[in-house]
Amino acid sequence: MSVPDLNLRADPAELTAALVDMPSVSHDESLIADAVEAALRAQTRGFEISRFGNRVLARTTRGKASRVILAGHLDTVPIAGNVPSHRTVTDDEGDVLHGCGTVDMKSGLAVFLHLAATLDDPAHDLTLICYDCEEIAAKYNGLGVIEREKPEWLAGDVAILGEPTGGLIEAGCQGTLRVRLSANGTRAHSARAWMGDNAVHKLGRALATLHGYTPRRVDIDGCEYREGLSAVAVGGGVAGNVVPDEAYLDVNFRFAPDRSPEQAFEHVREVFAADLDGGVLTAEVTDSAPGALPGLANPAAAALVEAAQGRFRAKYGWTDVARFAALGVPAVNLGPGDPSLAHRADERVPVAQIHEVTGLLRRYLAG
């Protein structure tokens, strides 16, 4: 298949539509990566450009006092009958672009590509990272591959991820921890239940603890993070006439970024101490990812907040900003689109919001 032409200098809403019309479901990003690489090589000046698998990297080295990283993923979730793109104009929503990836996150990517091609002399050196496989298991994430194999490309003073935020800065992100609470007992016929030890019953106090749990709120750099501790799965049982000898409760802890994953696990252990210390339950971490501090006090990040007229809030979900934070690079999420519309068959983004984010970042990058 021939590589489609992308006009990076076009209206970024039109560029978004062109990207959407190029299917790029995770693991199938070669065509869009080819198009982005060709366009960057032909339409930008002063960028060193590198192709690394289905990752396209570009950076300037103009000797500026600071470096800003613009990072966006090329892939989308599976298409749900919503490609090619189309636009509608209604009284309720105005001018809206529809299609898979319009929100997550080809509109954000279009803004970055457009600015790379149209900013003549930005106040910062720029690094543009277009990567693959963000929407699937973390082991495939292209940004993680770059971190392991080409970490020098992730050096910078501030990173901006084009995730959908409705045009607001969403700073940092919460961490996530999943813990399996397990109970053991003794199997028996339910007609002689007294001869067994019901493992499912041992989960009762833990569920009651969760029901009465009050999550913490914490302010960091003016961003309020709200933690949450929730049961997300429960299992146990052998048959309709058997007292079960095994049961489990999976708990997900979304924790503020002032805690490490180790501190988060210690908190979970404290919450369920009565059962854990008494040997009723055991606890095992099955998944964890650190959060990211907002870092808005960093001068480069503070200048971005100023360009956004002070419009920022905390990010509750986990995003790749955590990868940058772990490297000591303050990072924020900023992109067009309502994140609640991401991955939906009716995914859509207001055209005015694409223009708004483009203008905000142009002011910031131009200094």
GROMACS .gro file of C-alpha atoms in nm:
model
  367
    1MET     CA    1   0.000   0.000   0.000
    2SER     CA    2   0.131   0.345  -0.090
    3VAL     CA    3   0.212   0.582   0.194
    4PRO     CA    4  -0.059   0.850   0.228
    5ASP     CA    5   0.048   1.213   0.214
    6LEU     CA    6   0.002   1.419   0.531
    7ASN     CA    7  -0.001   1.798   0.516
    8LEU     CA    8   0.138   1.901   0.853
    9ARG     CA    9   0.076   2.269   0.776
   10ALA     CA   10  -0.294   2.215   0.714
   11ASP     CA   11  -0.562   2.305   0.967
   12PRO     CA   12  -0.493   2.065   1.258
   13ALA     CA   13  -0.856   1.950   1.248
   14GLU     CA   14  -0.806   1.842   0.885
   15LEU     CA   15  -0.480   1.677   0.983
   16THR     CA   16  -0.668   1.491   1.259
   17ALA     CA   17  -0.917   1.362   1.004
   18ALA     CA   18  -0.634   1.243   0.779
   19LEU     CA   19  -0.477   1.053   1.070
   20VAL     CA   20  -0.810   0.899   1.168
   21ASP     CA   21  -0.865   0.783   0.810
   22MET     CA   22  -0.540   0.585   0.840
   23PRO     CA   23  -0.635   0.278   1.053
   24SER     CA   24  -0.369   0.210   1.317
   25VAL     CA   25  -0.498  -0.042   1.568
   26SER     CA   26  -0.229  -0.152   1.816
   27HIS     CA   27   0.038  -0.371   1.652
   28ASP     CA   28  -0.067  -0.237   1.309
   29GLU     CA   29   0.091   0.109   1.308
   30SER     CA   30   0.343   0.071   1.023
   31LEU     CA   31   0.138   0.268   0.768
   32ILE     CA   32   0.074   0.567   0.993
   33ALA     CA   33   0.436   0.559   1.114
   34ASP     CA   34   0.552   0.563   0.750
   35ALA     CA   35   0.327   0.861   0.675
   36VAL     CA   36   0.435   1.057   0.983
   37GLU     CA   37   0.803   0.992   0.915
   38ALA     CA   38   0.775   1.098   0.551
   39ALA     CA   39   0.585   1.415   0.641
   40LEU     CA   40   0.832   1.516   0.914
   41ARG     CA   41   1.129   1.463   0.683
   42ALA     CA   42   0.970   1.667   0.403
   43GLN     CA   43   0.796   1.945   0.596
   44THR     CA   44   1.007   2.032   0.901
   45ARG     CA   45   1.339   2.211   0.937
   46GLY     CA   46   1.615   2.165   1.190
   47PHE     CA   47   1.492   1.829   1.324
   48GLU     CA   48   1.701   1.517   1.362
   49ILE     CA   49   1.460   1.237   1.270
   50SER     CA   50   1.492   0.872   1.367
   51ARG     CA   51   1.273   0.572   1.287
   52PHE     CA   52   1.278   0.296   1.546
   53GLY     CA   53   1.034   0.014   1.474
   54ASN     CA   54   0.694   0.183   1.453
   55ARG     CA   55   0.823   0.475   1.658
   56VAL     CA   56   0.908   0.806   1.493
   57LEU     CA   57   1.139   1.035   1.688
   58ALA     CA   58   1.237   1.393   1.603
   59ARG     CA   59   1.432   1.657   1.794
   60THR     CA   60   1.598   1.993   1.749
   61THR     CA   61   1.935   2.094   1.890
   62ARG     CA   62   1.935   2.472   1.874
   63GLY     CA   63   2.105   2.533   2.207
   64LYS     CA   64   1.792   2.661   2.382
   65ALA     CA   65   1.788   2.684   2.759
   66SER     CA   66   1.517   2.418   2.796
   67ARG     CA   67   1.377   2.117   2.612
   68VAL     CA   68   1.007   2.031   2.582
   69ILE     CA   69   0.901   1.678   2.491
   70LEU     CA   70   0.576   1.630   2.296
   71ALA     CA   71   0.471   1.265   2.310
   72GLY     CA   72   0.171   1.101   2.148
   73HIS     CA   73   0.077   0.746   2.058
   74LEU     CA   74  -0.004   0.637   1.704
   75ASP     CA   75  -0.231   0.345   1.788
   76THR     CA   76  -0.601   0.318   1.863
   77VAL     CA   77  -0.832   0.057   2.008
   78PRO     CA   78  -1.007  -0.169   1.752
   79ILE     CA   79  -1.224   0.019   1.505
   80ALA     CA   80  -1.598   0.007   1.578
   81GLY     CA   81  -1.741   0.102   1.241
   82ASN     CA   82  -1.617   0.458   1.295
   83VAL     CA   83  -1.357   0.496   1.019
   84PRO     CA   84  -1.341   0.693   0.793
   85SER     CA   85  -1.397   1.014   0.985
   86HIS     CA   86  -1.680   1.259   0.923
   87ARG     CA   87  -1.785   1.599   1.052
   88THR     CA   88  -2.121   1.723   1.174
   89VAL     CA   89  -2.247   2.064   1.278
   90THR     CA   90  -2.535   2.079   1.526
   91ASP     CA   91  -2.682   2.338   1.758
   92ASP     CA   92  -2.591   2.125   2.061
   93GLU     CA   93  -2.228   2.042   1.984
   94GLY     CA   94  -2.125   2.277   1.707
   95ASP     CA   95  -1.860   2.161   1.459
   96VAL     CA   96  -1.753   1.810   1.561
   97LEU     CA   97  -1.515   1.556   1.407
   98HIS     CA   98  -1.618   1.191   1.448
   99GLY     CA   99  -1.407   0.876   1.422
  100CYS     CA  100  -1.187   0.621   1.594
  101GLY     CA  101  -0.900   0.803   1.765
  102THR     CA  102  -1.042   1.153   1.733
  103VAL     CA  103  -1.024   1.176   2.114
  104ASP     CA  104  -0.760   0.916   2.201
  105MET     CA  105  -0.543   1.058   2.065
  106LYS     CA  106  -0.503   1.151   1.702
  107SER     CA  107  -0.624   1.506   1.763
  108GLY     CA  108  -0.347   1.556   2.020
  109LEU     CA  109  -0.096   1.399   1.783
  110ALA     CA  110  -0.213   1.626   1.500
  111VAL     CA  111  -0.158   1.933   1.718
  112PHE     CA  112   0.199   1.823   1.794
  113LEU     CA  113   0.281   1.745   1.430
  114HIS     CA  114   0.130   2.073   1.311
  115LEU     CA  115   0.333   2.277   1.561
  116ALA     CA  116   0.656   2.094   1.474
  117ALA     CA  117   0.606   2.199   1.111
  118THR     CA  118   0.487   2.556   1.166
  119LEU     CA  119   0.690   2.692   1.460
  120ASP     CA  120   0.988   2.871   1.305
  121ASP     CA  121   1.192   2.954   1.616
  122PRO     CA  122   1.041   2.811   1.935
  123ALA     CA  123   1.170   2.928   2.272
  124HIS     CA  124   1.262   2.570   2.364
  125ASP     CA  125   1.436   2.284   2.192
  126LEU     CA  126   1.171   2.030   2.099
  127THR     CA  127   1.156   1.651   2.105
  128LEU     CA  128   0.863   1.484   1.929
  129ILE     CA  129   0.790   1.121   2.011
  130CYS     CA  130   0.526   0.931   1.813
  131TYR     CA  131   0.503   0.579   1.955
  132ASP     CA  132   0.311   0.256   1.919
  133CYS     CA  133   0.116   0.006   2.129
  134GLU     CA  134  -0.005   0.234   2.408
  135GLU     CA  135  -0.357   0.089   2.415
  136ILE     CA  136  -0.254  -0.266   2.506
  137ALA     CA  137  -0.038  -0.449   2.762
  138ALA     CA  138   0.244  -0.240   2.907
  139LYS     CA  139   0.511  -0.482   2.786
  140TYR     CA  140   0.440  -0.368   2.428
  141ASN     CA  141   0.427   0.006   2.500
  142GLY     CA  142   0.652   0.188   2.253
  143LEU     CA  143   0.746   0.456   2.504
  144GLY     CA  144   0.867   0.183   2.737
  145VAL     CA  145   1.074   0.034   2.455
  146ILE     CA  146   1.234   0.374   2.394
  147GLU     CA  147   1.304   0.409   2.767
  148ARG     CA  148   1.486   0.074   2.766
  149GLU     CA  149   1.672   0.104   2.436
  150LYS     CA  150   1.708   0.474   2.351
  151PRO     CA  151   1.668   0.655   2.686
  152GLU     CA  152   1.857   0.964   2.566
  153TRP     CA  153   1.550   1.059   2.362
  154LEU     CA  154   1.349   1.100   2.684
  155ALA     CA  155   1.572   1.368   2.835
  156GLY     CA  156   1.397   1.703   2.880
  157ASP     CA  157   1.276   1.973   3.117
  158VAL     CA  158   0.905   1.903   3.078
  159ALA     CA  159   0.697   1.649   2.885
  160ILE     CA  160   0.349   1.698   2.743
  161LEU     CA  161   0.140   1.390   2.665
  162GLY     CA  162  -0.137   1.451   2.413
  163GLU     CA  163  -0.395   1.248   2.607
  164PRO     CA  164  -0.749   1.388   2.596
  165THR     CA  165  -0.814   1.635   2.877
  166GLY     CA  166  -1.083   1.862   2.734
  167GLY     CA  167  -0.816   2.124   2.667
  168LEU     CA  168  -0.717   2.155   3.035
  169ILE     CA  169  -0.381   2.065   3.184
  170GLU     CA  170  -0.413   1.743   3.383
  171ALA     CA  171  -0.101   1.723   3.597
  172GLY     CA  172   0.071   1.410   3.713
  173CYS     CA  173  -0.132   1.095   3.762
  174GLN     CA  174  -0.238   0.856   4.034
  175GLY     CA  175  -0.064   0.527   4.094
  176THR     CA  176  -0.243   0.195   4.081
  177LEU     CA  177  -0.203  -0.118   4.291
  178ARG     CA  178  -0.395  -0.445   4.274
  179VAL     CA  179  -0.379  -0.679   4.570
  180ARG     CA  180  -0.530  -1.026   4.600
  181LEU     CA  181  -0.659  -1.110   4.946
  182SER     CA  182  -0.681  -1.488   4.976
  183ALA     CA  183  -0.853  -1.710   5.231
  184ASN     CA  184  -0.814  -2.083   5.289
  185GLY     CA  185  -1.044  -2.321   5.472
  186THR     CA  186  -1.151  -2.682   5.479
  187ARG     CA  187  -1.379  -2.839   5.223
  188ALA     CA  188  -1.688  -3.025   5.346
  189HIS     CA  189  -2.037  -3.130   5.236
  190SER     CA  190  -2.272  -2.838   5.294
  191ALA     CA  191  -2.513  -3.074   5.473
  192ARG     CA  192  -2.240  -3.110   5.735
  193ALA     CA  193  -2.107  -2.757   5.719
  194TRP     CA  194  -1.976  -2.771   6.075
  195MET     CA  195  -1.713  -3.017   5.959
  196GLY     CA  196  -1.565  -2.762   5.719
  197ASP     CA  197  -1.417  -2.415   5.734
  198ASN     CA  198  -1.581  -2.181   5.485
  199ALA     CA  199  -1.317  -1.972   5.302
  200VAL     CA  200  -1.577  -1.741   5.143
  201HIS     CA  201  -1.710  -1.639   5.483
  202LYS     CA  202  -1.362  -1.519   5.577
  203LEU     CA  203  -1.389  -1.241   5.319
  204GLY     CA  204  -1.682  -1.084   5.503
  205ARG     CA  205  -1.486  -0.856   5.735
  206ALA     CA  206  -1.267  -0.735   5.448
  207LEU     CA  207  -1.574  -0.641   5.244
  208ALA     CA  208  -1.722  -0.459   5.542
  209THR     CA  209  -1.393  -0.273   5.585
  210LEU     CA  210  -1.405  -0.161   5.223
  211HIS     CA  211  -1.765  -0.049   5.262
  212GLY     CA  212  -1.669   0.178   5.550
  213TYR     CA  213  -1.338   0.299   5.410
  214THR     CA  214  -1.289   0.677   5.377
  215PRO     CA  215  -1.041   0.759   5.098
  216ARG     CA  216  -0.780   1.027   5.145
  217ARG     CA  217  -0.770   1.358   4.956
  218VAL     CA  218  -0.435   1.531   4.917
  219ASP     CA  219  -0.331   1.860   4.757
  220ILE     CA  220  -0.003   1.863   4.562
  221ASP     CA  221   0.101   2.174   4.368
  222GLY     CA  222  -0.258   2.296   4.379
  223CYS     CA  223  -0.395   1.967   4.240
  224GLU     CA  224  -0.633   1.766   4.456
  225TYR     CA  225  -0.591   1.392   4.419
  226ARG     CA  226  -0.869   1.166   4.549
  227GLU     CA  227  -0.766   0.815   4.638
  228GLY     CA  228  -0.990   0.511   4.606
  229LEU     CA  229  -0.983   0.158   4.747
  230SER     CA  230  -1.227  -0.075   4.575
  231ALA     CA  231  -1.313  -0.442   4.546
  232VAL     CA  232  -1.287  -0.526   4.175
  233ALA     CA  233  -1.330  -0.905   4.177
  234VAL     CA  234  -1.431  -1.184   4.411
  235GLY     CA  235  -1.408  -1.558   4.361
  236GLY     CA  236  -1.466  -1.886   4.541
  237GLY     CA  237  -1.687  -2.189   4.545
  238VAL     CA  238  -1.665  -2.550   4.433
  239ALA     CA  239  -2.021  -2.672   4.384
  240GLY     CA  240  -2.369  -2.603   4.511
  241ASN     CA  241  -2.334  -2.855   4.792
  242VAL     CA  242  -1.970  -2.800   4.896
  243VAL     CA  243  -1.825  -2.571   5.162
  244PRO     CA  244  -1.544  -2.393   4.972
  245ASP     CA  245  -1.187  -2.424   5.091
  246GLU     CA  246  -1.048  -2.132   4.883
  247ALA     CA  247  -1.168  -1.779   4.812
  248TYR     CA  248  -1.017  -1.450   4.704
  249LEU     CA  249  -1.095  -1.080   4.689
  250ASP     CA  250  -0.911  -0.852   4.443
  251VAL     CA  251  -0.870  -0.495   4.565
  252ASN     CA  252  -0.758  -0.200   4.352
  253PHE     CA  253  -0.598   0.097   4.526
  254ARG     CA  254  -0.570   0.419   4.323
  255PHE     CA  255  -0.323   0.621   4.525
  256ALA     CA  256  -0.202   0.980   4.515
  257PRO     CA  257   0.146   1.033   4.367
  258ASP     CA  258   0.300   1.127   4.701
  259ARG     CA  259   0.298   0.755   4.783
  260SER     CA  260   0.529   0.496   4.628
  261PRO     CA  261   0.385   0.155   4.530
  262GLU     CA  262   0.557   0.012   4.837
  263GLN     CA  263   0.393   0.271   5.061
  264ALA     CA  264   0.060   0.205   4.892
  265PHE     CA  265   0.089  -0.167   4.968
  266GLU     CA  266   0.178  -0.091   5.327
  267HIS     CA  267  -0.137   0.120   5.352
  268VAL     CA  268  -0.348  -0.166   5.217
  269ARG     CA  269  -0.191  -0.397   5.473
  270GLU     CA  270  -0.280  -0.147   5.747
  271VAL     CA  271  -0.642  -0.128   5.629
  272PHE     CA  272  -0.683  -0.508   5.647
  273ALA     CA  273  -0.445  -0.559   5.942
  274ALA     CA  274  -0.704  -0.736   6.159
  275ASP     CA  275  -0.738  -1.022   5.910
  276LEU     CA  276  -0.381  -1.023   5.780
  277ASP     CA  277  -0.212  -1.018   6.119
  278GLY     CA  278  -0.452  -1.278   6.248
  279GLY     CA  279  -0.375  -1.512   5.961
  280VAL     CA  280  -0.732  -1.509   5.829
  281LEU     CA  281  -0.619  -1.365   5.495
  282THR     CA  282  -0.297  -1.333   5.299
  283ALA     CA  283  -0.211  -1.045   5.065
  284GLU     CA  284  -0.024  -1.058   4.734
  285VAL     CA  285   0.049  -0.773   4.495
  286THR     CA  286  -0.064  -0.876   4.145
  287ASP     CA  287  -0.003  -0.547   3.962
  288SER     CA  288   0.133  -0.202   4.039
  289ALA     CA  289   0.242   0.118   3.866
  290PRO     CA  290   0.375   0.433   4.032
  291GLY     CA  291   0.201   0.766   4.005
  292ALA     CA  292   0.354   1.089   3.882
  293LEU     CA  293   0.392   1.408   4.083
  294PRO     CA  294   0.256   1.711   3.896
  295GLY     CA  295   0.582   1.905   3.908
  296LEU     CA  296   0.406   2.231   3.834
  297ALA     CA  297   0.662   2.427   4.037
  298ASN     CA  298   0.922   2.346   3.772
  299PRO     CA  299   0.983   2.666   3.570
  300ALA     CA  300   0.908   2.503   3.235
  301ALA     CA  301   0.586   2.351   3.370
  302ALA     CA  302   0.488   2.678   3.542
  303ALA     CA  303   0.521   2.860   3.211
  304LEU     CA  304   0.282   2.608   3.055
  305VAL     CA  305   0.028   2.670   3.333
  306GLU     CA  306   0.061   3.043   3.267
  307ALA     CA  307  -0.002   2.991   2.895
  308ALA     CA  308  -0.313   2.790   2.990
  309GLN     CA  309  -0.433   3.083   3.204
  310GLY     CA  310  -0.407   2.875   3.520
  311ARG     CA  311  -0.651   2.608   3.400
  312PHE     CA  312  -0.527   2.278   3.543
  313ARG     CA  313  -0.644   1.987   3.754
  314ALA     CA  314  -0.519   1.654   3.884
  315LYS     CA  315  -0.513   1.346   3.663
  316TYR     CA  316  -0.688   1.054   3.833
  317GLY     CA  317  -0.616   0.776   3.586
  318TRP     CA  318  -0.272   0.633   3.512
  319THR     CA  319  -0.099   0.755   3.195
  320ASP     CA  320   0.249   0.751   3.047
  321VAL     CA  321   0.335   1.073   3.231
  322ALA     CA  322   0.442   0.834   3.508
  323ARG     CA  323   0.724   0.706   3.286
  324PHE     CA  324   0.862   1.057   3.254
  325ALA     CA  325   0.817   1.136   3.623
  326ALA     CA  326   1.020   0.825   3.710
  327LEU     CA  327   1.300   0.972   3.498
  328GLY     CA  328   1.279   1.304   3.683
  329VAL     CA  329   1.100   1.487   3.399
  330PRO     CA  330   0.787   1.680   3.507
  331ALA     CA  331   0.500   1.573   3.282
  332VAL     CA  332   0.141   1.674   3.214
  333ASN     CA  333  -0.147   1.552   3.001
  334LEU     CA  334  -0.291   1.806   2.758
  335GLY     CA  335  -0.503   1.738   2.453
  336PRO     CA  336  -0.838   1.796   2.285
  337GLY     CA  337  -1.136   1.575   2.354
  338ASP     CA  338  -1.352   1.451   2.639
  339PRO     CA  339  -1.176   1.145   2.786
  340SER     CA  340  -1.512   0.987   2.865
  341LEU     CA  341  -1.570   0.954   2.488
  342ALA     CA  342  -1.242   0.768   2.427
  343HIS     CA  343  -1.276   0.414   2.286
  344ARG     CA  344  -1.648   0.455   2.216
  345ALA     CA  345  -1.817   0.389   1.884
  346ASP     CA  346  -1.942   0.752   1.893
  347GLU     CA  347  -1.595   0.894   1.970
  348ARG     CA  348  -1.582   1.259   1.863
  349VAL     CA  349  -1.397   1.583   1.930
  350PRO     CA  350  -1.506   1.948   1.895
  351VAL     CA  351  -1.308   2.116   1.618
  352ALA     CA  352  -1.288   2.434   1.827
  353GLN     CA  353  -1.108   2.239   2.100
  354ILE     CA  354  -0.841   2.122   1.856
  355HIS     CA  355  -0.782   2.485   1.762
  356GLU     CA  356  -0.783   2.592   2.127
  357VAL     CA  357  -0.513   2.344   2.228
  358THR     CA  358  -0.309   2.435   1.921
  359GLY     CA  359  -0.321   2.802   2.017
  360LEU     CA  360  -0.236   2.733   2.381
  361LEU     CA  361   0.071   2.526   2.292
  362ARG     CA  362   0.179   2.769   2.023
  363ARG     CA  363   0.186   3.049   2.280
  364TYR     CA  364   0.379   2.836   2.524
  365LEU     CA  365   0.634   2.699   2.280
  366ALA     CA  366   0.690   3.036   2.116
  367GLY     CA  367   0.763   3.185   2.457
   0.00000   0.00000   0.00000
